[in-house]
JSON list of C-alpha atoms and ligand atoms in Angstrom, two decimals:
[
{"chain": "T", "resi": 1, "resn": "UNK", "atom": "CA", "xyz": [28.79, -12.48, 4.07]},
{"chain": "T", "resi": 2, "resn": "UNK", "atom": "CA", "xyz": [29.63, -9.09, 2.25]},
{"chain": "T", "resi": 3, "resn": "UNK", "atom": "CA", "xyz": [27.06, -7.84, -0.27]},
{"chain": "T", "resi": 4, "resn": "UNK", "atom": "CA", "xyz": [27.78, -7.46, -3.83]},
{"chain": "T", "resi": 5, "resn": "UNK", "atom": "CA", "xyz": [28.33, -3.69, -4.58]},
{"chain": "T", "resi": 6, "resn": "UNK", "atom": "CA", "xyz": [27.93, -4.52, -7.92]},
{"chain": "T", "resi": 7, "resn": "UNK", "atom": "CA", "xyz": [25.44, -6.81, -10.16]},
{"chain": "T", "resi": 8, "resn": "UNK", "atom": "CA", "xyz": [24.58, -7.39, -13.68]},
{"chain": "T", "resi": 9, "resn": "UNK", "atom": "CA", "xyz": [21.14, -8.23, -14.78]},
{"chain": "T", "resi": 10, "resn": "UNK", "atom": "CA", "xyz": [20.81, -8.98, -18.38]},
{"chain": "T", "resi": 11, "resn": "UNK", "atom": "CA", "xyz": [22.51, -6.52, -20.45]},
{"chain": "T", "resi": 12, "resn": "UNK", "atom": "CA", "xyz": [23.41, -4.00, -17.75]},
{"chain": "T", "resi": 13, "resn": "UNK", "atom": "CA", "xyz": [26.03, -3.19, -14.66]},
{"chain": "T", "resi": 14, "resn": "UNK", "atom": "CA", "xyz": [24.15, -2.26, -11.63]},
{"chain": "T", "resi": 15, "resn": "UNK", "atom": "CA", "xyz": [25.75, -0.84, -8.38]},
{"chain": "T", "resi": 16, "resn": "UNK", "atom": "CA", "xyz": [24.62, -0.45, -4.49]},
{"chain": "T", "resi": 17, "resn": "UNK", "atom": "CA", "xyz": [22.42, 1.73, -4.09]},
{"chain": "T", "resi": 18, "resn": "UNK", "atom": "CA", "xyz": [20.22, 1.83, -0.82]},
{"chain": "T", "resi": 19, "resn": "UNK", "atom": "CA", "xyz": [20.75, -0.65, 1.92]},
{"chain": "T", "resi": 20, "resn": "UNK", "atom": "CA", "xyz": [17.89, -2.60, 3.12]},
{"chain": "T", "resi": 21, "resn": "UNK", "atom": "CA", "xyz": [18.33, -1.21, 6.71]},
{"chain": "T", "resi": 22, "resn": "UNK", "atom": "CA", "xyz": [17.80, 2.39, 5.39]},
{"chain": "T", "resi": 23, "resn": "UNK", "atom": "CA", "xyz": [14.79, 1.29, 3.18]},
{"chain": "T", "resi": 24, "resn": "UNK", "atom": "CA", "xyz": [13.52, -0.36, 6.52]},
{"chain": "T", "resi": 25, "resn": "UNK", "atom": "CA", "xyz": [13.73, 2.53, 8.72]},
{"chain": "T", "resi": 26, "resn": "UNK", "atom": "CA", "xyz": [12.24, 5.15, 5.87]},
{"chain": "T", "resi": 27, "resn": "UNK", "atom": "CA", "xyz": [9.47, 2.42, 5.52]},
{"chain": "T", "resi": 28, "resn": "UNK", "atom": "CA", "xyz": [9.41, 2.63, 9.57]},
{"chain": "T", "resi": 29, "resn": "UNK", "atom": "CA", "xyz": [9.28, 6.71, 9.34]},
{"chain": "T", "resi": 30, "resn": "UNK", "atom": "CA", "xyz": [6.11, 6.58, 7.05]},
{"chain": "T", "resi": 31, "resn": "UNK", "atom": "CA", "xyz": [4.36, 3.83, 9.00]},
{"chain": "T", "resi": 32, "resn": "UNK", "atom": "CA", "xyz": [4.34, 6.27, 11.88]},
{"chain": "T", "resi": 33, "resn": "UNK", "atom": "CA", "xyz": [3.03, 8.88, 9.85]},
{"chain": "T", "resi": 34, "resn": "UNK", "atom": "CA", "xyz": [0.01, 6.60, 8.47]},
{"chain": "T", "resi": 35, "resn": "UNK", "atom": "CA", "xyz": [-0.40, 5.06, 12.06]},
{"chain": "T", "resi": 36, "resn": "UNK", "atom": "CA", "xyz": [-1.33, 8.97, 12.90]},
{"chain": "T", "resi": 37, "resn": "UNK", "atom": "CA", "xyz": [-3.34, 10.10, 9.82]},
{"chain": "T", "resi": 38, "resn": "UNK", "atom": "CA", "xyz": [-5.69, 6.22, 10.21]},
{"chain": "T", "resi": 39, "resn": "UNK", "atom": "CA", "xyz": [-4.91, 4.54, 13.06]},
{"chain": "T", "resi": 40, "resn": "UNK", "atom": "CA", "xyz": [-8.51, 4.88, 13.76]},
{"chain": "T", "resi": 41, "resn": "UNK", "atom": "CA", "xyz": [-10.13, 5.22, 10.29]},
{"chain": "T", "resi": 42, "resn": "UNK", "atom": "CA", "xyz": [-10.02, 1.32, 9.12]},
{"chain": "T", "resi": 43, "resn": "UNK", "atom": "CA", "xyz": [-8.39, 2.01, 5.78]},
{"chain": "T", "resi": 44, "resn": "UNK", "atom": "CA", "xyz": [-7.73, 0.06, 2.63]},
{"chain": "T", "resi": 45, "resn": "UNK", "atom": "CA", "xyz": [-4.65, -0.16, 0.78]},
{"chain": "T", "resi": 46, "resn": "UNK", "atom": "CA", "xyz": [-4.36, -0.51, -2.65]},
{"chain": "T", "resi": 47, "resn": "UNK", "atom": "CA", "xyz": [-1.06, -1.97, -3.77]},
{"chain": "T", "resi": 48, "resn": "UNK", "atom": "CA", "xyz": [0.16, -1.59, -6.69]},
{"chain": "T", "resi": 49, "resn": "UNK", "atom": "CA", "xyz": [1.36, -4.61, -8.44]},
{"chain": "T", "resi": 50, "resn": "UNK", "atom": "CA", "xyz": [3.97, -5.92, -9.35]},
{"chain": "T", "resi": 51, "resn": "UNK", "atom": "CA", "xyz": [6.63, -3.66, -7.94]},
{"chain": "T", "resi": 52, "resn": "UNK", "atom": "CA", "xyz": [5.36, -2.13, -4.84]},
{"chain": "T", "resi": 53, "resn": "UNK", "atom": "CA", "xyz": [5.06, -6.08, -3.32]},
{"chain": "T", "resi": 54, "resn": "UNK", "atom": "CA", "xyz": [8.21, -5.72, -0.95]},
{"chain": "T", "resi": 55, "resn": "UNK", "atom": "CA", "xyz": [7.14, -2.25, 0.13]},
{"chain": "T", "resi": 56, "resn": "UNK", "atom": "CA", "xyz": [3.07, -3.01, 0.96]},
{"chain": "T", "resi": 57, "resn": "UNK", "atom": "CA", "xyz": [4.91, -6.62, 3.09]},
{"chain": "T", "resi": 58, "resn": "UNK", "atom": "CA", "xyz": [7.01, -4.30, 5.01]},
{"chain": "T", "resi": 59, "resn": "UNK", "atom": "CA", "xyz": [4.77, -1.22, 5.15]},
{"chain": "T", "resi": 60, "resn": "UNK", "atom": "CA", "xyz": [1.65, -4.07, 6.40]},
{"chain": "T", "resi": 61, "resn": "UNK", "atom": "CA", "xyz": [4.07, -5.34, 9.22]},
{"chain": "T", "resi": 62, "resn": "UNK", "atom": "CA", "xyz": [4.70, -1.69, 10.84]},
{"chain": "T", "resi": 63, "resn": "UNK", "atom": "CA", "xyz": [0.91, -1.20, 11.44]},
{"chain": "T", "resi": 64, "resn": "UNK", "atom": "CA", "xyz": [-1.10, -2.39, 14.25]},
{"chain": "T", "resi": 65, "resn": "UNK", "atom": "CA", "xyz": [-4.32, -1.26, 13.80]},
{"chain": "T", "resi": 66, "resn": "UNK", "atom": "CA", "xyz": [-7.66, -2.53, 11.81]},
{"chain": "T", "resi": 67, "resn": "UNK", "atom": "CA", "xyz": [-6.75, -2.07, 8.20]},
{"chain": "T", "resi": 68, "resn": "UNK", "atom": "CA", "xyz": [-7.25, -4.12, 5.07]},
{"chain": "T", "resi": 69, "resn": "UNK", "atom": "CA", "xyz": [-5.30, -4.45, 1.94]},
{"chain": "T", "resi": 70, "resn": "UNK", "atom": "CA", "xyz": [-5.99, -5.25, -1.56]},
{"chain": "T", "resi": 71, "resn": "UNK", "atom": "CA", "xyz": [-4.15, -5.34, -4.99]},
{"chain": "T", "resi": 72, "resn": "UNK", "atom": "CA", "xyz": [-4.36, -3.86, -8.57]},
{"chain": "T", "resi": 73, "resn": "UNK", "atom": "CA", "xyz": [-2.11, -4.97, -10.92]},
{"chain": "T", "resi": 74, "resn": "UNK", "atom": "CA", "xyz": [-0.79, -2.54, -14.12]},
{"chain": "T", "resi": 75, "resn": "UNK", "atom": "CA", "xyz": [1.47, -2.57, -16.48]},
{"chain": "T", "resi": 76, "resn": "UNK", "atom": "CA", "xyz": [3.37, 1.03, -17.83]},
{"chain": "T", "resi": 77, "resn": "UNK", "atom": "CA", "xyz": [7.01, 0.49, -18.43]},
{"chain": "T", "resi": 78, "resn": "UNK", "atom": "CA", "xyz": [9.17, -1.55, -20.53]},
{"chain": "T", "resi": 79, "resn": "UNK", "atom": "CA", "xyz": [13.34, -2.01, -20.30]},
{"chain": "T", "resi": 80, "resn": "UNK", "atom": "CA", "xyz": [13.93, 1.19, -18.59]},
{"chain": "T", "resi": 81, "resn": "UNK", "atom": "CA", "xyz": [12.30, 4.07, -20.08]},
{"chain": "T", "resi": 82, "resn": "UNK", "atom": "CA", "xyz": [8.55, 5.02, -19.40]},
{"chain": "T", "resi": 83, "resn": "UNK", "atom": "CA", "xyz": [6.49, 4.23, -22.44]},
{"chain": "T", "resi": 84, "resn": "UNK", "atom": "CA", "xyz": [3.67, 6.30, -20.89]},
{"chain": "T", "resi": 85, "resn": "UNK", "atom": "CA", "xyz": [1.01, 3.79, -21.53]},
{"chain": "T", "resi": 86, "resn": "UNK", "atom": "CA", "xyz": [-1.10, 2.37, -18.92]},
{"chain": "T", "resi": 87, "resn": "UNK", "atom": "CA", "xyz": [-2.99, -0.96, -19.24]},
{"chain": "T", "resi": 88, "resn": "UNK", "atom": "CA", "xyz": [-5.12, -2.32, -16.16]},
{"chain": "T", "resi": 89, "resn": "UNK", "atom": "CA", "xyz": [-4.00, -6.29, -16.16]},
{"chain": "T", "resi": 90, "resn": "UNK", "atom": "CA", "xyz": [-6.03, -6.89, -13.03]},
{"chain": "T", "resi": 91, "resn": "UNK", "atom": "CA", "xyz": [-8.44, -4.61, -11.28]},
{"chain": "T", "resi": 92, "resn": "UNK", "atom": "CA", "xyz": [-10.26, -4.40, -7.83]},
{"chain": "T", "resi": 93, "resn": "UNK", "atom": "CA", "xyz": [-12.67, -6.44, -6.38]},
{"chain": "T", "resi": 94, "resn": "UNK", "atom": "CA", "xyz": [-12.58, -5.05, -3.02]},
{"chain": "T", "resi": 95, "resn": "UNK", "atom": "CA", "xyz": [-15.50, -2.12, -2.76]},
{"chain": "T", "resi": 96, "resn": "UNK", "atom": "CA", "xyz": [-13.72, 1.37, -2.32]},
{"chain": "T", "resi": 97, "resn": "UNK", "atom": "CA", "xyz": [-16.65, 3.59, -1.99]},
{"chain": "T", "resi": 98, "resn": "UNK", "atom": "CA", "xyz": [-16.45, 5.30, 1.72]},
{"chain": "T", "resi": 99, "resn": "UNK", "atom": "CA", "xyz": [-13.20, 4.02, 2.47]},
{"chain": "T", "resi": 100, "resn": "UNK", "atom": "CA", "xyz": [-10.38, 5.74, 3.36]},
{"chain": "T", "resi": 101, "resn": "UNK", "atom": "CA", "xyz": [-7.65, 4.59, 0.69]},
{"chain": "T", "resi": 102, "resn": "UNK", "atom": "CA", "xyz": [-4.19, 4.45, 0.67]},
{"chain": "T", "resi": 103, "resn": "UNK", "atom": "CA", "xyz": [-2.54, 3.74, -2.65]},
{"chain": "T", "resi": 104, "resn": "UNK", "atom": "CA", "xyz": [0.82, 1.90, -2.14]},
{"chain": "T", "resi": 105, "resn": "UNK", "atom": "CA", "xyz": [3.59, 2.36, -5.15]},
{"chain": "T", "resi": 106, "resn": "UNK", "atom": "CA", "xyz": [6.74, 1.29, -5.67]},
{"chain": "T", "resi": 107, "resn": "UNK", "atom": "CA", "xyz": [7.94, 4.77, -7.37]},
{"chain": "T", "resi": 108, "resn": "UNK", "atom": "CA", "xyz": [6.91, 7.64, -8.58]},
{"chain": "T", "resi": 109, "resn": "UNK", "atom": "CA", "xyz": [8.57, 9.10, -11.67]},
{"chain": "T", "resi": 110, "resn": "UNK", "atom": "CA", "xyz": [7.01, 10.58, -14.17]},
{"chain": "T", "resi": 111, "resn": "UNK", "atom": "CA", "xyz": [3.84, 10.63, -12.43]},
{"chain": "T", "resi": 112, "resn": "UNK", "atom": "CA", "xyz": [1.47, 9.18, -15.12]},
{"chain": "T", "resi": 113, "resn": "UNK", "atom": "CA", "xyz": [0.92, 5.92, -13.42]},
{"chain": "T", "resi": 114, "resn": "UNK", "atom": "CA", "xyz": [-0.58, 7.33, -10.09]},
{"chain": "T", "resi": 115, "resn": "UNK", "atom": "CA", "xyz": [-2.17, 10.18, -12.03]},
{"chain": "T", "resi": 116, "resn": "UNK", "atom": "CA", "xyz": [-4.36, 7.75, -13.67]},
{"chain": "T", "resi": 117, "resn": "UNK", "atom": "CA", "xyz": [-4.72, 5.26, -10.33]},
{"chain": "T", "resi": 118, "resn": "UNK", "atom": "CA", "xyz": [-5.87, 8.92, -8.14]},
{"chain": "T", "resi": 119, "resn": "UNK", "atom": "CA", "xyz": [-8.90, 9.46, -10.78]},
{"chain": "T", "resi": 120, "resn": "UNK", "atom": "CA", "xyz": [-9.89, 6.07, -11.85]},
{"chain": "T", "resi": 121, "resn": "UNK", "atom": "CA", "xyz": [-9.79, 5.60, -7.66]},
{"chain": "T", "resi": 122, "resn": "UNK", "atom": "CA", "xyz": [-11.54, 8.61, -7.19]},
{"chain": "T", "resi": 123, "resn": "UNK", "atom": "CA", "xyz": [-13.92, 7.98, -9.59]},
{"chain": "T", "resi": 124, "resn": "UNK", "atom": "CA", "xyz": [-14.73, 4.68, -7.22]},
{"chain": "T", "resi": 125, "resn": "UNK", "atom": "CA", "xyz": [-16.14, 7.39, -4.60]},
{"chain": "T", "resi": 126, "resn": "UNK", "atom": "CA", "xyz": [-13.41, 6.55, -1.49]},
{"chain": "T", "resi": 127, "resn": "UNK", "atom": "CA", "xyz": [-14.31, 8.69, 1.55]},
{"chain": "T", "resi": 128, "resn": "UNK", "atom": "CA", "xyz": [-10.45, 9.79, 1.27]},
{"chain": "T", "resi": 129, "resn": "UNK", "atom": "CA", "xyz": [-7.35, 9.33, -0.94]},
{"chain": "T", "resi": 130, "resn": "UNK", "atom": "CA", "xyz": [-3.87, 8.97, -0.32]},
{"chain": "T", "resi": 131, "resn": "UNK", "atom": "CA", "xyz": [-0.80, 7.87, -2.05]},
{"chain": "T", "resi": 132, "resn": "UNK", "atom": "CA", "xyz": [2.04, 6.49, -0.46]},
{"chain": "T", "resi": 133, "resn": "UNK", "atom": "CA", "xyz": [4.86, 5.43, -2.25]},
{"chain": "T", "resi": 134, "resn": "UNK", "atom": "CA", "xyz": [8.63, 3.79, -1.26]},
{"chain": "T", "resi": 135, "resn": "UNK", "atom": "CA", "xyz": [10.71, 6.24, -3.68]},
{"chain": "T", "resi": 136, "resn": "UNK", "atom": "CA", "xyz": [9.75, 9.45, -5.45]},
{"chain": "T", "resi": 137, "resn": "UNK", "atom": "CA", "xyz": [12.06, 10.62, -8.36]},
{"chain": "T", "resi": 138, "resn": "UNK", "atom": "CA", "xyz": [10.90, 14.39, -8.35]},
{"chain": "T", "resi": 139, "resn": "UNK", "atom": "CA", "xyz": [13.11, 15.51, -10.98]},
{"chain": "T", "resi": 140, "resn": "UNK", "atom": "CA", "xyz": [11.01, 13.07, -13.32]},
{"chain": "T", "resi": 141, "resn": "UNK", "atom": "CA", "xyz": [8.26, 14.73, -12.42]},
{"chain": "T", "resi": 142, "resn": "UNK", "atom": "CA", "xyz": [5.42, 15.77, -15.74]},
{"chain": "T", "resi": 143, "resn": "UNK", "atom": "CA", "xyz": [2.46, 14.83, -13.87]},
{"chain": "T", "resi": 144, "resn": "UNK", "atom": "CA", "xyz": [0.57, 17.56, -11.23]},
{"chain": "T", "resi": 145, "resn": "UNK", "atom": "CA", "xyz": [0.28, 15.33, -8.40]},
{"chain": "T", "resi": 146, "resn": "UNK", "atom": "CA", "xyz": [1.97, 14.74, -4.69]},
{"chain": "T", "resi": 147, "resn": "UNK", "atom": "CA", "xyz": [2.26, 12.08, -2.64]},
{"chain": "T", "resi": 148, "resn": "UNK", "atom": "CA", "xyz": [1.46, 11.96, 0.85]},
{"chain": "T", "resi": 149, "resn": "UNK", "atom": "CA", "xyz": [3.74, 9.92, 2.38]},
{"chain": "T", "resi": 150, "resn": "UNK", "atom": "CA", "xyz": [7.03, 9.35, 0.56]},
{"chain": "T", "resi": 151, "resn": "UNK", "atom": "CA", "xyz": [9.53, 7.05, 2.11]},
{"chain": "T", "resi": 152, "resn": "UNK", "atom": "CA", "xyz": [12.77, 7.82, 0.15]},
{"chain": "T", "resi": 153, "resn": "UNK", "atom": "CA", "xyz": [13.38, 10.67, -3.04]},
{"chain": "T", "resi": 154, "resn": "UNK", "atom": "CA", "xyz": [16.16, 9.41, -5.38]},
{"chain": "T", "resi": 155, "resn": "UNK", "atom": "CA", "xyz": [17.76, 11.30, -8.53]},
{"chain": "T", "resi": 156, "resn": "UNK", "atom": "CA", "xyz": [16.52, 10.30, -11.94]},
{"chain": "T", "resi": 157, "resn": "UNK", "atom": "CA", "xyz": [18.74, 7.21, -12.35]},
{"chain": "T", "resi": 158, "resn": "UNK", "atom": "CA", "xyz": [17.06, 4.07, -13.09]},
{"chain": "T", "resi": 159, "resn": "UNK", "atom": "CA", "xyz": [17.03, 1.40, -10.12]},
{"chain": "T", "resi": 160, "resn": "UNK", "atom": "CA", "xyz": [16.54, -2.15, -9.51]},
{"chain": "T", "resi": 161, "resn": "UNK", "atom": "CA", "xyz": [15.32, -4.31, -6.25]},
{"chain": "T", "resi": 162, "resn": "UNK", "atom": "CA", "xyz": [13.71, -4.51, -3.67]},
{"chain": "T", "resi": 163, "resn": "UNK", "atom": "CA", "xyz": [10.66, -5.29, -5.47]},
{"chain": "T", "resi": 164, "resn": "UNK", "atom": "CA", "xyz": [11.17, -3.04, -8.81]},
{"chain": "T", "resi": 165, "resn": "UNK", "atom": "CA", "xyz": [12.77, -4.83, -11.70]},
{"chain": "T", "resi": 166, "resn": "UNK", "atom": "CA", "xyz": [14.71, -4.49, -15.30]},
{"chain": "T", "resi": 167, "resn": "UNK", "atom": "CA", "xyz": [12.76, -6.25, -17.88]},
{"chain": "T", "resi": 168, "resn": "UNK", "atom": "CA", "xyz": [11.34, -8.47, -14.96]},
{"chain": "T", "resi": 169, "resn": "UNK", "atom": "CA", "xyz": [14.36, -9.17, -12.83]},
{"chain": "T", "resi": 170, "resn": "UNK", "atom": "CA", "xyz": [15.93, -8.40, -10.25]},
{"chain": "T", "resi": 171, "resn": "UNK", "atom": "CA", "xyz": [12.47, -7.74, -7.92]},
{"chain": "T", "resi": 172, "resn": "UNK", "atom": "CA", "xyz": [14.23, -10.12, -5.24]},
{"chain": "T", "resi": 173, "resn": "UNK", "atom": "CA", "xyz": [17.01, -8.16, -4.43]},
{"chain": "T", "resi": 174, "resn": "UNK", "atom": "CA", "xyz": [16.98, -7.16, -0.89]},
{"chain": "T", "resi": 175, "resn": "UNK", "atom": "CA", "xyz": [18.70, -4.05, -1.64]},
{"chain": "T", "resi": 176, "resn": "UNK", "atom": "CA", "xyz": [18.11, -1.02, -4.35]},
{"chain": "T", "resi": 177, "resn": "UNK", "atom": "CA", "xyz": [20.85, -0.89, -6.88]},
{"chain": "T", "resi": 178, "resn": "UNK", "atom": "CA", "xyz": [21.12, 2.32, -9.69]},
{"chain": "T", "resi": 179, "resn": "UNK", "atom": "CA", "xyz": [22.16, 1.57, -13.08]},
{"chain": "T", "resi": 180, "resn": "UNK", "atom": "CA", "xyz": [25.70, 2.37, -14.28]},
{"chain": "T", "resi": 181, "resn": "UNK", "atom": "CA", "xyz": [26.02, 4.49, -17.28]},
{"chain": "M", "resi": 1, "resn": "IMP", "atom": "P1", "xyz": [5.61, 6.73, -13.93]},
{"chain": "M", "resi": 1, "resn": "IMP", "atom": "O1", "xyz": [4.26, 6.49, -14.52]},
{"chain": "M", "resi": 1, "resn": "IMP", "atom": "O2", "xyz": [6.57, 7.30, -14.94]},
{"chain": "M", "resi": 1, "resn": "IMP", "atom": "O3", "xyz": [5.57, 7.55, -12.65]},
{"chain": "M", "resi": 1, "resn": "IMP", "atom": "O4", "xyz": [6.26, 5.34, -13.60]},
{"chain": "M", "resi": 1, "resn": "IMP", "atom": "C1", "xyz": [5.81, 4.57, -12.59]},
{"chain": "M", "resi": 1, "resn": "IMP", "atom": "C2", "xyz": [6.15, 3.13, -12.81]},
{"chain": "M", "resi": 1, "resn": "IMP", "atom": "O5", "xyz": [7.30, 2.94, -13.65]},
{"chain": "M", "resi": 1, "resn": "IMP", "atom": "C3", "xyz": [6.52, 2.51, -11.49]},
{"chain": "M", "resi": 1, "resn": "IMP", "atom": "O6", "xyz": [5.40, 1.96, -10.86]},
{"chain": "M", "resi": 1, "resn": "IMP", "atom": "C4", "xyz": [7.56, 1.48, -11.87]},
{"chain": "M", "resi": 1, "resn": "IMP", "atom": "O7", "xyz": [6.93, 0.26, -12.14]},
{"chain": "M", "resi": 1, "resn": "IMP", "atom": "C5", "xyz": [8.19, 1.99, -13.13]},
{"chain": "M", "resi": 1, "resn": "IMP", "atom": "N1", "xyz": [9.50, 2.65, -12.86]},
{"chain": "M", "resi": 1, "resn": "IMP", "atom": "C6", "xyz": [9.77, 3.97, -12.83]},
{"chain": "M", "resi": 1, "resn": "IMP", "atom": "N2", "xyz": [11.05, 4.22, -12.55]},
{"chain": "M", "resi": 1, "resn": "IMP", "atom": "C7", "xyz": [11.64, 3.00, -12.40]},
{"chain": "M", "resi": 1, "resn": "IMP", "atom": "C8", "xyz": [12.98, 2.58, -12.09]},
{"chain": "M", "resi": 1, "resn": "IMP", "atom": "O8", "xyz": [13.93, 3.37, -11.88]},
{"chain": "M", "resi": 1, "resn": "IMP", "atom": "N3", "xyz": [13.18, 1.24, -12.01]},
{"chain": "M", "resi": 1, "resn": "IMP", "atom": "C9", "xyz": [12.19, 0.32, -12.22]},
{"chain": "M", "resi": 1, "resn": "IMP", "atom": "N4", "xyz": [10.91, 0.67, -12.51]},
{"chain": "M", "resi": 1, "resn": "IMP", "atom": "C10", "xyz": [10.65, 1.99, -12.60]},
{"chain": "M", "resi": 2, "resn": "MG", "atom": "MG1", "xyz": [5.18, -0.28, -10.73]}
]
């Protein structure tokens, strides 16, 4: 079966975007990366909830080494504009002092969100901290902060799937869609 190059969730006309096969093998590309940097360190990732989901399944499969994962769960955005405040729904259990962390996000785009989850993790004393995130809209930038492993960079156009959503939906999709103007 084809897929649909085009979709409408709620109010708005979405179009293909990235296939899952290239998401796959970016995901792939970072995983090798990580596998280098902790293979041997026992880390902990922190996934971000909800939309980084798809990415921390995938991203969990490619590794074959002693690692552990855990989520936090925030909420920052509403339709499709960042509203800039942050609001920690559910937080961590898991003990992050002398771990090596990894904190897994769906997108980076202004860079508020994971400005706020590098200090309130740092201020939870990890033995190291690194973010790792599926797309990274650099043009969106505000926040002074880089990611160390970044599996795809996009333009500033809103998107939808695999695992990010519109007002909720869409986080099933398979494949990323951008928004049509
Ligand atoms: P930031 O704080 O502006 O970097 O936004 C980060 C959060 O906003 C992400 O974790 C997403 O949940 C959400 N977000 C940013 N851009 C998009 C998008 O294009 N589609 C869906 N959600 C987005
Ligand atoms: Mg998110």
């Amino acid at each position: 079966m084809g897929k649909s190059l085009n979709i409408e969730i709620k109010d708005r006309q979405f179009e293909l975007f990235i296939k899952e096969e290239t998401i796959l093998n970016s995901i792939n590309r970072i995983s090798k990366q990580i596998h280098t940097d902790l293979h041997d360190k026992n880390p902990l990732f922190i996934c971000v909830l909800n939309g980084a989901f798809m990415f921390a399944s995938d991203l969990m499969k490619q590794l074959d080494f002693p690692c552990e994962i855990a989520f936090i769960r925030l909420k920052s955005y509403q339709g499709t504009a960042s509203v800039g405040v942050i609001r920690e729904v559910h937080g961590l259990i898991e003990d992050v002092q002398n771990r090596n962390v990894v904190i897994l996000e769906d997108i980076i785009d202004t860079g508020h969100t994971i400005e706020y989850l590098i200090q309130s993790t740092l201020a939870k004393q990890p033995k190291s901290l690194r973010v790792a995130t599926l797309l990274f809209k650099s043009a969106a930038l505000q926040a002074d902060i880089k990611a160390d492993y970044v599996a795809m960079e996009i333009p500033n156009d809103f998107i939808v799937g695999y695992g990010l959503d519109y007002d909720g939906y869409g986080r099933n999709l398979k494949d990323i869609y951008k928004i049509k103007e």
